[in-house]
Amino acid sequence: MSPQPVDTLKGFGVTFKQIFKKPLTQQYPEFKRPVYPRFRGRHRLWRHENGLEKCVGCSLCAAACPADCIRVVAAENTPENRVSPGERYARIYEINLSRCIFCGYCELACPFDAITLGNEYELAEYDRDDQIYTKDMLLAEPIKRVPVADAELYDTPIPYYRAHS
Amino acid sequence: MSEPWWVSVIKALVIINLVLLTFAYTTLLERKLLARMQLRFGPNRAGPYGLLQPIADLVKLVRKESFFPTAAIDAPYILAPVVSAFTALAAFAVIPFGNGWNIWRYHVNGVVANVPISLILIFALGSIGIYGFIVGGWASESKYSLLGSMRTCAQLVSYEVSLALSVLGVVITAGSLSLVQIVHNQAHSLWYVVPQAVGFLVFLISGVAETSRAPFDLPEAEQELVAGYHTEYSGMRWGLFQMAEYVNMITLSGLAITLFLGGWHFPFAHGVDFLGPLWFFVKLLALLFAFIWLRATLPRLRYDQLMSFGWKILLPVATVNALVTALVVVWAN
């Protein structure tokens, strides 16, 4: 500890030197920091390899959802209209992302790994109605806007329902 | 050496616009420099290097709703920011920025208004400007605004004393209250920073307090209070208060340059005196940088520290400085 006035002057030196250092700020829209591989972003619905939807419309995700943002209306599969391998399928599957808290309980509850949380986080819209994602939007291949960090960098195992869906 | 009245009008227009431009870009400079000192980028989205940021801010402020508390007392509430901004701008009229030029048939003075008691005028205008802060807080009819204006009032009044006393040394040495005369006296002698080093220091410190900037920004200690006296102001009325503060800072820097740093003179060379405004501006930038640097470095004082520092240290030092200067001047004569 040096006397008070000297310390104060040292402070001026520190702030002056900082001017010439490189700022630490990440310039967000141009630079996107890769998200953690298990980052919970927007949901996705998945299909089987043969094109059938994994979701069987059981509504367990809606039941598990603490924010009550999932709406599932199921319908029977018929031989002419077979959407999922099970007995029923989700005729309407909607997630209200303005209510979703991204807790991931839906993917835990799902017995068929039909729904998982993806990595997308740029979900701002100008209209509240646009925050409601329908089944088609959730099934569609998301536009790759978010870089994801290499899972190898982290020692946390990727759970089965993420790794194989 | 008289000039036609319309030259003065043109000059006043030019100076006001230049001061406002300097104000606008001081805000940008401040944000940029503060950011760099804190390892951030600062505004860099509006235009190249964020150069259009002040304009964007202006547009935003003008278009914003000027909220008006129902309880507020109309006339003083509306007039307060106007008074503050007006006095801040008017003070710049007497600060000399050049030697004067002969353009065609006319002589153009290097100052908008050459008043023989310009120093007193500046202090008078500054004191009227304080009314804007006090009345604005009072007329808002909000307890927080009132408390804020009490704080502002107490701080500005205490530090104004040391500010005026610190200037006394220069006035005694120069033997004049005219800023033009004071600058002329410094042309062929040492700038008054050297003989009046103590006065300069006191002037700067009380000047920082007078413009209520960090570390003396208690009137609007944004981390502790809402905003002080302008809590109930928004839109361009708030903008006028903000403008008053920044223009006060610029005027004070200009005054410091005029009184202590040789005004528009370039050190040791008089062949370049026609470039007076340029040297003035360079010095102004240096002082503004110092203001910002100070803000980035020092933490805010506590209120009792502020008061005891002002009354127990700054005021005696300023008084002794003025007394010693007076004695030395009398002795030398």
XYZ file of C-alpha atoms in Angstrom:
498
model
C 0.000 0.000 0.000
C 1.351 3.316 -1.042
C -0.085 6.544 0.318
C -3.510 7.643 -0.867
C -2.577 10.316 -3.442
C -0.095 7.972 -5.113
C -2.706 5.255 -5.347
C -5.148 7.677 -6.888
C -2.592 8.687 -9.505
C -1.911 5.031 -10.209
C -5.614 4.672 -10.886
C -5.359 7.345 -13.568
C -2.523 5.376 -15.136
C -4.631 2.230 -15.185
C -7.592 3.866 -16.876
C -5.314 5.531 -19.419
C -3.606 2.280 -20.302
C -6.957 0.577 -20.770
C -7.734 2.829 -23.750
C -5.143 1.045 -25.868
C -6.188 -2.456 -24.926
C -8.487 -4.515 -27.072
C -12.061 -4.323 -25.842
C -13.507 -7.543 -24.487
C -16.966 -6.948 -25.905
C -18.278 -9.568 -28.312
C -19.965 -7.838 -31.239
C -23.100 -9.939 -31.104
C -24.913 -9.973 -34.408
C -21.626 -10.359 -36.298
C -20.011 -12.627 -33.750
C -22.057 -15.347 -32.131
C -20.486 -17.157 -29.276
C -21.014 -20.904 -29.827
C -23.613 -22.213 -27.453
C -23.043 -25.071 -25.085
C -24.013 -28.359 -26.760
C -26.748 -29.028 -24.233
C -28.065 -25.459 -24.461
C -31.850 -25.448 -24.347
C -33.251 -23.337 -27.126
C -36.266 -23.638 -29.389
C -37.966 -27.039 -29.595
C -37.874 -29.433 -32.476
C -40.164 -32.270 -33.410
C -38.602 -35.292 -35.035
C -39.502 -37.858 -37.637
C -38.502 -41.485 -37.946
C -36.162 -42.408 -40.767
C -39.130 -43.652 -42.792
C -40.726 -40.218 -42.622
C -43.365 -40.946 -40.005
C -43.627 -38.534 -37.094
C -42.314 -39.745 -33.784
C -45.035 -37.924 -31.874
C -48.030 -40.072 -31.071
C -50.115 -37.310 -29.549
C -50.038 -38.634 -25.989
C -49.936 -35.098 -24.485
C -47.457 -36.119 -21.807
C -45.316 -33.116 -22.763
C -48.292 -30.808 -22.295
C -48.952 -32.406 -18.928
C -45.338 -31.996 -17.848
C -45.072 -28.422 -19.010
C -44.969 -26.099 -15.992
C -45.698 -23.067 -18.136
C -48.624 -24.788 -19.862
C -47.450 -23.637 -23.253
C -47.917 -26.840 -25.248
C -51.205 -27.678 -26.908
C -51.703 -31.112 -28.395
C -54.828 -32.312 -30.131
C -54.579 -35.924 -31.136
C -56.346 -37.767 -33.928
C -56.571 -41.436 -34.900
C -54.247 -42.819 -37.520
C -56.077 -44.510 -40.357
C -54.625 -46.743 -43.065
C -55.211 -43.977 -45.611
C -53.734 -41.304 -43.434
C -50.869 -42.690 -41.414
C -48.833 -39.945 -39.816
C -47.167 -41.688 -36.910
C -46.376 -45.343 -36.226
C -48.601 -45.462 -33.149
C -52.343 -45.590 -32.795
C -52.807 -41.838 -32.796
C -50.903 -38.783 -33.964
C -50.823 -35.099 -33.079
C -53.276 -33.355 -35.363
C -52.391 -30.023 -33.750
C -49.133 -29.502 -31.970
C -48.481 -25.933 -30.864
C -45.905 -24.411 -28.557
C -46.374 -20.885 -27.341
C -42.754 -19.741 -27.104
C -43.653 -16.512 -25.383
C -44.699 -18.621 -22.409
C -42.098 -21.370 -22.618
C -39.459 -21.249 -19.918
C -37.093 -23.666 -21.699
C -36.952 -26.046 -18.749
C -36.775 -29.119 -20.955
C -39.384 -31.123 -19.019
C -41.206 -31.830 -22.277
C -38.287 -33.718 -23.725
C -37.893 -35.629 -20.471
C -41.563 -36.537 -20.444
C -41.697 -37.678 -24.056
C -41.685 -41.492 -24.247
C -40.687 -41.496 -27.928
C -38.024 -38.748 -27.987
C -40.297 -36.932 -30.412
C -39.614 -33.505 -28.956
C -36.258 -32.117 -27.982
C -34.954 -28.686 -27.285
C -32.702 -27.345 -30.033
C -30.047 -24.684 -29.868
C -31.813 -21.736 -31.474
C -32.264 -18.698 -29.276
C -32.995 -15.870 -31.697
C -36.723 -16.031 -31.224
C -37.769 -12.378 -31.171
C -40.815 -11.450 -33.234
C -42.753 -8.277 -33.887
C -46.069 -9.997 -33.289
C -47.126 -12.148 -30.362
C -49.002 -14.467 -32.671
C -45.747 -15.283 -34.410
C -44.442 -16.709 -31.162
C -46.794 -19.655 -31.457
C -44.941 -22.389 -33.308
C -47.082 -24.897 -35.139
C -46.268 -28.500 -35.872
C -44.968 -27.766 -39.362
C -42.574 -25.127 -38.027
C -41.335 -27.454 -35.313
C -40.888 -30.358 -37.722
C -39.019 -28.277 -40.283
C -35.267 -28.393 -40.381
C -34.212 -25.227 -38.524
C -32.113 -22.615 -40.279
C -28.604 -22.969 -38.895
C -28.208 -19.580 -37.259
C -26.601 -20.548 -34.022
C -23.097 -21.982 -33.813
C -22.829 -24.875 -31.418
C -19.653 -25.653 -29.599
C -18.029 -29.016 -30.177
C -19.438 -31.488 -27.707
C -15.958 -32.983 -27.298
C -14.912 -29.836 -25.466
C -17.236 -30.636 -22.602
C -17.097 -33.682 -20.396
C -20.792 -33.708 -19.641
C -22.372 -36.647 -21.439
C -25.068 -35.846 -23.960
C -28.191 -37.664 -22.727
C -29.627 -40.421 -24.820
C -32.723 -38.504 -25.760
C -30.569 -35.718 -27.218
C -27.875 -37.816 -28.825
C -30.217 -40.163 -30.681
C -32.963 -37.867 -31.765
C -11.655 48.231 -33.638
C -15.382 48.194 -33.710
C -17.301 45.790 -35.845
C -20.747 46.185 -37.394
C -23.569 44.634 -35.417
C -24.390 42.052 -38.032
C -20.915 40.581 -37.764
C -21.612 39.966 -34.085
C -24.900 38.311 -34.919
C -23.264 36.002 -37.436
C -20.510 35.239 -34.985
C -22.998 34.480 -32.249
C -24.856 32.116 -34.559
C -21.669 30.354 -35.564
C -20.430 30.058 -31.989
C -23.732 28.746 -30.656
C -23.870 26.113 -33.339
C -20.254 25.165 -32.814
C -20.787 24.868 -29.059
C -23.872 22.736 -29.612
C -21.955 20.564 -32.048
C -19.132 20.238 -29.567
C -21.704 19.329 -26.920
C -23.238 16.659 -29.126
C -19.906 15.114 -29.940
C -18.644 15.458 -26.375
C -21.375 13.038 -25.375
C -20.141 10.637 -28.027
C -16.510 11.178 -27.059
C -17.380 10.585 -23.450
C -19.269 7.396 -24.139
C -16.551 6.135 -26.451
C -13.675 6.970 -24.138
C -15.419 5.665 -21.036
C -16.167 2.494 -22.915
C -12.569 2.065 -24.036
C -11.343 2.673 -20.511
C -13.694 -0.095 -19.379
C -12.650 -2.405 -22.237
C -15.906 -1.922 -24.112
C -16.549 -0.542 -27.591
C -19.102 2.141 -26.838
C -21.671 3.217 -29.405
C -20.582 1.844 -32.780
C -23.822 1.035 -34.567
C -25.128 4.403 -35.757
C -22.956 5.298 -38.699
C -19.241 4.590 -39.055
C -17.638 4.366 -35.601
C -20.983 5.440 -34.145
C -20.488 8.945 -35.467
C -24.191 9.476 -36.021
C -25.067 8.476 -32.468
C -25.584 12.065 -31.190
C -27.990 12.727 -34.055
C -29.850 9.520 -33.323
C -30.031 10.521 -29.661
C -31.374 13.934 -30.608
C -34.053 12.485 -32.859
C -35.047 10.075 -30.138
C -35.239 12.820 -27.500
C -37.235 15.188 -29.679
C -39.735 12.529 -30.693
C -40.153 11.238 -27.169
C -43.205 12.255 -25.199
C -42.424 15.149 -22.901
C -44.029 13.731 -19.808
C -45.619 16.338 -17.598
C -46.529 15.553 -13.979
C -50.082 16.716 -13.159
C -48.926 18.255 -9.922
C -46.138 20.230 -11.548
C -46.299 24.008 -11.533
C -46.504 24.782 -15.221
C -44.497 27.897 -15.921
C -41.386 27.217 -13.808
C -41.460 23.542 -14.765
C -41.244 24.427 -18.446
C -38.938 27.405 -18.020
C -36.354 25.755 -15.748
C -34.537 23.722 -18.418
C -34.728 26.646 -20.809
C -33.091 28.941 -18.280
C -30.354 26.427 -17.545
C -29.591 25.779 -21.181
C -29.743 29.477 -22.058
C -27.339 30.619 -19.358
C -24.967 27.782 -20.174
C -24.891 28.829 -23.817
C -24.821 32.553 -23.118
C -21.744 32.235 -20.929
C -19.767 31.197 -23.960
C -20.325 34.597 -25.571
C -17.593 36.274 -23.556
C -14.910 33.611 -23.919
C -12.287 34.818 -26.401
C -11.332 32.245 -28.995
C -9.041 34.197 -31.288
C -7.046 37.326 -31.884
C -9.469 38.864 -34.311
C -9.117 39.014 -38.043
C -9.356 41.667 -40.727
C -11.671 40.257 -43.313
C -12.135 42.536 -46.304
C -13.183 45.905 -44.854
C -14.273 44.677 -41.493
C -12.515 43.781 -38.333
C -13.835 40.669 -36.658
C -13.126 40.348 -32.957
C -12.132 36.961 -31.568
C -14.960 37.061 -29.073
C -18.698 37.394 -29.456
C -19.125 40.076 -26.799
C -16.134 41.979 -25.500
C -17.351 42.937 -22.038
C -14.907 44.608 -19.610
C -16.248 42.545 -16.698
C -16.707 39.310 -18.617
C -15.430 37.146 -15.769
C -18.113 38.461 -13.437
C -20.659 38.001 -16.192
C -19.752 34.346 -16.507
C -20.131 33.779 -12.776
C -23.406 35.686 -12.765
C -24.762 33.569 -15.608
C -23.577 30.437 -13.859
C -25.445 31.457 -10.718
C -28.621 32.102 -12.684
C -28.192 28.692 -14.299
C -28.330 27.117 -10.851
C -31.864 28.541 -10.530
C -32.851 26.331 -13.412
C -31.733 23.254 -11.486
C -33.346 24.328 -8.223
C -36.603 25.600 -9.691
C -36.893 22.608 -12.010
C -36.705 20.221 -9.070
C -39.077 22.268 -6.995
C -41.653 22.826 -9.710
C -41.872 19.087 -10.435
C -43.754 18.707 -7.130
C -42.075 15.402 -6.472
C -40.229 14.721 -3.257
C -37.347 13.033 -5.065
C -36.901 15.968 -7.413
C -37.028 18.368 -4.501
C -34.418 16.389 -2.561
C -32.323 16.197 -5.694
C -32.444 19.919 -6.218
C -31.554 20.467 -2.553
C -28.450 18.355 -3.069
C -27.589 20.166 -6.276
C -28.183 23.520 -4.669
C -26.021 22.781 -1.639
C -23.191 21.433 -3.764
C -23.204 24.174 -6.364
C -23.418 26.959 -3.816
C -20.553 25.588 -1.721
C -18.259 25.017 -4.644
C -19.072 28.274 -6.377
C -17.326 30.074 -3.532
C -14.037 28.259 -4.057
C -14.430 28.580 -7.817
C -14.741 32.359 -7.620
C -11.924 32.617 -5.075
C -9.557 30.478 -7.136
C -10.043 32.855 -10.044
C -9.199 35.841 -7.855
C -5.483 35.028 -8.059
C -5.557 35.371 -11.853
C -7.588 38.558 -11.653
C -5.087 40.113 -9.238
C -2.111 39.032 -11.368
C -3.671 40.243 -14.596
C -5.171 43.336 -13.062
C -8.277 42.948 -15.167
C -11.648 41.284 -15.166
C -11.821 41.219 -18.936
C -11.121 37.779 -20.350
C -9.731 39.323 -23.540
C -7.284 41.344 -21.470
C -6.312 38.304 -19.413
C -5.528 36.329 -22.560
C -3.500 39.237 -23.957
C -1.489 39.409 -20.754
C -0.507 35.785 -21.189
C 0.805 36.309 -24.705
C 4.307 37.349 -23.730
C 4.564 36.014 -20.218
C 4.209 32.614 -18.662
C 0.715 31.202 -18.811
C -1.017 31.645 -15.488
C -0.973 27.896 -14.800
C 2.600 28.264 -13.627
C 2.341 31.145 -11.149
C -1.217 30.189 -10.273
C -0.770 26.417 -10.117
C -2.689 26.157 -6.860
C -5.446 28.347 -8.216
C -5.635 26.199 -11.350
C -5.960 23.047 -9.284
C -8.656 24.530 -7.078
C -10.417 25.888 -10.149
C -10.425 22.499 -11.839
C -11.626 20.613 -8.774
C -14.380 23.057 -7.920
C -15.181 23.299 -11.608
C -15.787 19.550 -11.741
C -18.033 19.919 -8.707
C -19.743 22.948 -10.222
C -20.635 21.069 -13.385
C -21.626 18.129 -11.161
C -19.525 15.554 -12.909
C -17.878 12.493 -11.433
C -16.468 12.232 -8.769
C -18.771 15.046 -7.647
C -21.859 13.893 -9.530
C -23.963 13.565 -6.405
C -26.879 15.572 -7.838
C -27.578 12.701 -10.184
C -25.802 9.774 -8.639
C -27.364 7.324 -11.041
C -26.409 4.230 -9.096
C -27.901 5.531 -5.857
C -30.726 7.875 -6.801
C -33.184 7.964 -9.647
C -31.877 11.121 -11.241
C -31.912 14.021 -8.797
C -33.577 17.266 -9.771
C -34.592 16.102 -13.253
C -36.372 12.942 -12.111
C -39.703 14.161 -13.506
C -38.325 15.406 -16.791
C -38.274 13.493 -20.031
C -37.872 14.080 -23.719
C -36.206 17.236 -24.898
C -36.811 19.049 -21.578
C -34.550 16.505 -19.980
C -32.302 16.914 -22.994
C -32.031 20.634 -22.280
C -30.885 19.938 -18.724
C -28.369 17.467 -20.029
C -27.265 19.990 -22.615
C -26.892 22.633 -19.915
C -24.629 20.320 -17.955
C -22.413 19.482 -20.893
C -22.285 23.047 -22.174
C -21.387 24.157 -18.655
C -18.551 21.675 -18.781
C -17.410 23.072 -22.132
C -17.727 26.658 -20.910
C -15.816 25.827 -17.783
C -13.062 24.212 -19.817
C -13.041 27.306 -22.011
C -12.776 29.484 -18.942
C -9.923 27.388 -17.577
C -8.129 27.740 -20.910
C -8.717 31.485 -20.975
C -7.650 32.108 -17.405
C -4.828 29.656 -16.939
C -3.764 28.068 -20.214
C -3.086 31.105 -22.388
C -6.415 31.180 -24.154
C -6.056 30.822 -27.893
C -2.264 31.325 -27.828
C 0.064 28.643 -29.080
C 2.955 28.178 -26.653
C 6.116 30.184 -27.464
C 5.071 31.087 -31.001
C 3.047 34.075 -32.101
C 3.248 33.664 -35.866
C 0.348 31.252 -35.769
C -1.999 33.435 -33.749
C -4.467 33.665 -36.618
C -5.128 29.980 -35.943
C -6.359 30.934 -32.451
C -9.649 28.982 -32.587
C -7.723 25.849 -33.507
C -5.393 26.064 -30.514
C -8.381 26.904 -28.373
C -10.153 23.810 -29.614
C -7.117 21.592 -29.070
C -6.838 22.778 -25.488
C -10.577 22.350 -25.059
C -10.353 18.748 -26.227
C -7.503 18.085 -23.817
C -9.502 19.454 -20.907
C -12.628 17.545 -21.920
C -10.508 14.416 -22.085
C -9.317 15.154 -18.559
C -12.928 15.502 -17.401
C -13.823 12.140 -18.903
C -10.667 10.524 -17.601
C -11.552 11.755 -14.140
C -14.996 10.261 -14.450
C -13.609 6.899 -15.510
C -11.106 6.772 -12.674
C -12.470 8.162 -9.445
C -15.387 6.784 -7.457
C -18.111 9.131 -6.249
C -17.617 10.985 -2.985
C -19.929 10.594 -0.027
C -22.048 13.635 0.692
C -20.300 14.562 3.947
C -16.930 14.099 2.232
C -18.073 16.431 -0.505
C -19.124 19.103 1.947
C -16.099 18.850 4.226
C -13.756 18.794 1.234
C -15.360 21.889 -0.199
C -15.529 23.952 2.949
C -12.552 22.689 4.945
C -9.925 22.151 2.268
C -10.802 23.828 -1.004
C -12.095 27.097 0.410
C -9.132 27.758 2.763
C -6.670 26.820 0.022
C -8.368 29.155 -2.437
C -8.451 31.962 0.119
C -4.805 31.566 1.047
C -3.908 31.417 -2.639
C -5.731 34.670 -3.330
C -4.168 36.334 -0.263
C -0.633 35.232 -1.096
C -1.068 36.341 -4.707
C -2.312 39.726 -3.548
C 0.658 40.113 -1.185
C 3.149 39.107 -3.873
C 1.631 41.495 -6.394
C 1.680 44.362 -3.901
C 5.258 43.507 -2.963
C 6.412 43.384 -6.579
C 4.934 46.792 -7.264
